[in-house]
């Protein structure tokens, strides 16, 4: 199935834009949702995580102890690589499964770190970047997550730069002080284009 990879920095509006595509009947596969599912109680990654890191990384309910794992991988690149070696192949396989099972003209795959983890770019047919200024990201994420300005800046610093993301884009949705109606009509325009591209690709 023809796939549009949707990416953008934290707070850029990926989820908001993906929801607008869903309104057109487009299947949305969200790699963050999949990452969460495989580390939920009984999730496919859990036995592998226990094997690699020990049972101390499992919360009482059987899910990944996210706070503890976040603290570890933040300061330990080797542990980060080990965790990703477990989760990334599972996320990839599940994403492919959902992509093939999807109905509709094409599928939107939300990949927050599409530009950072280069391989994703080759797995999708088109890259759509949701773009906004850093101050907009900071204001949104401070409000949404009750984070401090410093916390948001630390996350942004670990993500690709705005320039790197834009360089990887086939299409860009500007979502700064964009009214919802404008965002919605921009998505409608892109949707029409993607329907055409998906049709042409299937011929
Ligand atoms: P991401 O998924 O990229 O982290 P979200 O789609 O969750 O970003 O958007 C971050 C926050 O900003 C959410 O609370 C969302 O409702 C809000 N937001 C996003 N775009 C707009 C917009 N154009 N106008 C108003 N609020 C917006």
Coordinates of C-alpha atoms and ligand atoms in Angstrom, one line a residue:
X1 CA 0.0 0.0 0.0
X2 CA 1.3 3.5 -0.9
X3 CA 2.6 5.1 2.3
X4 CA 3.1 8.7 3.3
X5 CA 5.6 9.0 6.2
X6 CA 4.4 11.9 8.4
X7 CA 7.0 13.4 10.7
X8 CA 7.9 16.6 12.6
X9 CA 9.4 17.8 15.8
X10 CA 7.7 17.4 19.2
X11 CA 4.6 19.6 19.4
X12 CA 4.7 20.4 15.7
X13 CA 1.2 18.9 15.2
X14 CA 1.8 15.4 13.8
X15 CA -1.1 13.9 15.7
X16 CA -3.4 16.9 14.8
X17 CA -2.5 16.5 11.1
X18 CA -2.8 12.7 11.1
X19 CA -6.3 13.1 12.6
X20 CA -7.3 15.3 9.7
X21 CA -6.1 12.6 7.2
X22 CA -8.1 10.0 9.1
X23 CA -11.2 12.2 8.5
X24 CA -10.8 11.5 4.8
X25 CA -10.9 7.7 5.4
X26 CA -7.1 7.3 5.3
X27 CA -5.6 4.6 7.6
X28 CA -3.2 6.0 10.1
X29 CA -0.4 3.8 11.5
X30 CA 1.3 5.5 14.4
X31 CA 4.7 4.1 15.3
X32 CA 4.5 5.7 18.8
X33 CA 1.3 3.8 19.5
X34 CA 2.9 0.6 18.3
X35 CA 6.0 1.3 20.5
X36 CA 3.7 1.7 23.5
X37 CA 1.7 -1.5 22.7
X38 CA 4.8 -3.7 22.4
X39 CA 5.9 -2.6 25.8
X40 CA 2.5 -2.8 27.5
X41 CA 1.7 -5.8 29.7
X42 CA 2.1 -9.0 27.6
X43 CA 3.7 -6.9 24.8
X44 CA 6.0 -8.6 22.3
X45 CA 9.1 -6.7 23.5
X46 CA 8.7 -7.5 27.2
X47 CA 10.3 -11.0 27.3
X48 CA 13.3 -9.6 25.3
X49 CA 13.6 -6.6 27.5
X50 CA 13.6 -8.8 30.7
X51 CA 16.2 -11.0 29.1
X52 CA 18.4 -8.0 28.2
X53 CA 17.9 -5.7 31.1
X54 CA 16.5 -7.8 33.9
X55 CA 13.1 -7.9 35.6
X56 CA 13.8 -4.7 37.5
X57 CA 12.7 -2.8 34.4
X58 CA 9.2 -4.2 34.5
X59 CA 6.5 -2.3 36.4
X60 CA 4.2 -4.2 38.8
X61 CA 1.5 -4.4 36.0
X62 CA 3.9 -6.1 33.6
X63 CA 4.5 -3.1 31.4
X64 CA 7.9 -1.5 30.8
X65 CA 8.9 0.8 33.6
X66 CA 9.2 3.8 31.3
X67 CA 10.6 6.3 33.8
X68 CA 13.4 3.9 34.8
X69 CA 14.2 2.9 31.2
X70 CA 14.2 6.6 30.1
X71 CA 16.6 7.5 32.9
X72 CA 19.0 4.6 31.8
X73 CA 19.0 5.3 28.1
X74 CA 19.3 9.0 28.6
X75 CA 22.8 8.6 30.0
X76 CA 23.9 5.3 28.5
X77 CA 24.2 5.1 24.7
X78 CA 25.0 1.4 24.8
X79 CA 21.8 0.7 26.7
X80 CA 19.9 2.9 24.2
X81 CA 21.3 0.9 21.3
X82 CA 20.4 -2.4 23.0
X83 CA 16.8 -1.3 23.7
X84 CA 16.4 -0.1 20.1
X85 CA 17.8 -3.4 18.7
X86 CA 14.9 -5.0 20.5
X87 CA 12.1 -2.5 19.8
X88 CA 12.9 -1.2 16.3
X89 CA 12.5 -4.5 14.4
X90 CA 9.2 -5.2 16.3
X91 CA 7.9 -1.7 15.5
X92 CA 8.9 -2.1 11.9
X93 CA 7.3 -5.5 11.5
X94 CA 4.0 -4.4 13.1
X95 CA 4.0 -1.2 11.0
X96 CA 4.4 -3.3 7.9
X97 CA 1.6 -5.6 9.0
X98 CA -0.8 -2.7 9.6
X99 CA 0.2 -1.1 6.3
X100 CA -0.7 -4.2 4.4
X101 CA -3.9 -4.8 6.3
X102 CA -5.0 -1.2 5.8
X103 CA -7.9 -0.3 3.5
X104 CA -8.4 3.0 1.8
X105 CA -6.5 4.8 -1.0
X106 CA -3.2 5.0 0.9
X107 CA -1.8 4.9 4.4
X108 CA -0.2 7.6 6.6
X109 CA 2.6 6.3 8.8
X110 CA 3.4 8.6 11.7
X111 CA 7.2 8.3 12.5
X112 CA 8.4 11.0 14.9
X113 CA 12.0 10.1 14.3
X114 CA 11.8 9.5 10.5
X115 CA 14.7 11.8 9.8
X116 CA 16.8 10.7 12.7
X117 CA 16.5 7.0 11.9
X118 CA 17.3 7.3 8.2
X119 CA 16.0 3.8 7.1
X120 CA 12.4 4.9 7.4
X121 CA 12.8 7.3 4.5
X122 CA 13.4 4.4 2.2
X123 CA 10.4 2.5 3.4
X124 CA 7.8 5.2 2.6
X125 CA 6.8 6.5 -0.8
X126 CA 6.6 10.1 0.3
X127 CA 7.8 12.2 3.3
X128 CA 5.4 14.8 4.8
X129 CA 6.9 17.2 7.3
X130 CA 4.8 19.2 9.8
X131 CA 6.8 22.3 10.4
X132 CA 6.6 25.1 13.0
X133 CA 9.0 27.4 14.8
X134 CA 10.7 26.4 18.0
X135 CA 8.8 28.9 20.1
X136 CA 5.5 27.3 18.9
X137 CA 6.8 23.9 19.9
X138 CA 7.9 25.1 23.3
X139 CA 4.5 26.8 24.0
X140 CA 2.5 23.8 22.9
X141 CA 4.4 21.1 24.7
X142 CA 4.7 23.2 27.9
X143 CA 0.9 23.4 27.8
X144 CA 0.2 19.8 26.7
X145 CA 2.7 18.0 29.0
X146 CA 3.1 20.6 31.8
X147 CA 6.8 20.5 31.0
X148 CA 9.2 23.4 31.8
X149 CA 10.8 25.4 29.0
X150 CA 14.1 23.6 29.7
X151 CA 12.6 20.2 29.5
X152 CA 11.1 21.0 26.1
X153 CA 14.4 22.5 24.9
X154 CA 16.3 19.4 26.0
X155 CA 14.0 17.2 23.9
X156 CA 14.2 19.4 20.9
X157 CA 18.0 19.4 21.2
X158 CA 18.0 15.6 20.9
X159 CA 15.8 15.7 17.7
X160 CA 16.8 16.5 14.2
X161 CA 17.1 20.2 13.4
X162 CA 14.2 21.9 11.6
X163 CA 16.5 22.4 8.6
X164 CA 17.4 18.7 8.4
X165 CA 13.8 17.7 8.5
X166 CA 12.8 20.2 5.8
X167 CA 15.6 18.9 3.6
X168 CA 14.1 15.4 3.8
X169 CA 10.6 16.6 3.0
X170 CA 8.7 15.9 -0.2
X171 CA 5.8 18.0 1.2
X172 CA 5.5 20.5 4.1
X173 CA 2.5 21.5 6.2
X174 CA 3.2 24.8 8.0
X175 CA 1.5 24.6 11.4
X176 CA 2.6 27.7 13.3
X177 CA -0.3 30.0 14.3
X178 CA -2.3 28.1 11.7
X179 CA -6.1 28.2 12.2
X180 CA -7.7 24.7 12.1
X181 CA -9.7 25.5 9.0
X182 CA -6.6 26.4 7.1
X183 CA -4.8 23.3 8.3
X184 CA -7.8 21.3 7.3
X185 CA -7.9 22.7 3.8
X186 CA -4.2 22.1 3.4
X187 CA -4.6 18.5 4.4
X188 CA -7.5 18.2 1.9
X189 CA -5.2 19.5 -0.9
X190 CA -2.5 17.0 0.1
X191 CA -5.0 14.2 0.3
X192 CA -6.1 14.8 -3.3
X193 CA -2.5 14.7 -4.4
X194 CA -1.8 11.5 -2.5
X195 CA -4.8 9.8 -3.9
X196 CA -3.5 10.6 -7.4
X197 CA 0.0 9.5 -6.6
X198 CA -1.2 6.2 -5.0
X199 CA -3.4 5.5 -8.0
X200 CA -0.5 6.2 -10.4
X201 CA 1.8 4.0 -8.3
X202 CA -0.6 1.0 -8.4
X203 CA -0.8 1.1 -12.2
Ligands
LIG1 P1 2.8 16.2 18.0 O1 2.0 15.0 17.7 O2 3.6 16.6 16.8 O3 3.6 16.2 19.2 P2 0.2 17.5 18.5 O4 -0.6 17.2 17.3 O5 0.0 16.7 19.7 O6 1.8 17.5 18.2 O7 0.1 19.0 18.8 C1 0.7 19.6 20.0 C2 -0.4 20.4 20.8 O8 -0.6 21.6 20.0 C3 -1.7 19.7 21.0 O9 -2.2 20.0 22.2 C4 -2.5 20.3 19.8 O10 -3.9 20.3 20.1 C5 -2.0 21.7 19.7 N1 -2.0 22.2 18.3 C6 -1.4 21.6 17.2 N2 -1.7 22.3 16.1 C7 -2.5 23.3 16.4 C8 -3.1 24.4 15.7 N3 -2.9 24.6 14.4 N4 -3.8 25.3 16.4 C9 -4.0 25.1 17.8 N5 -3.5 24.1 18.5 C10 -2.7 23.2 17.8

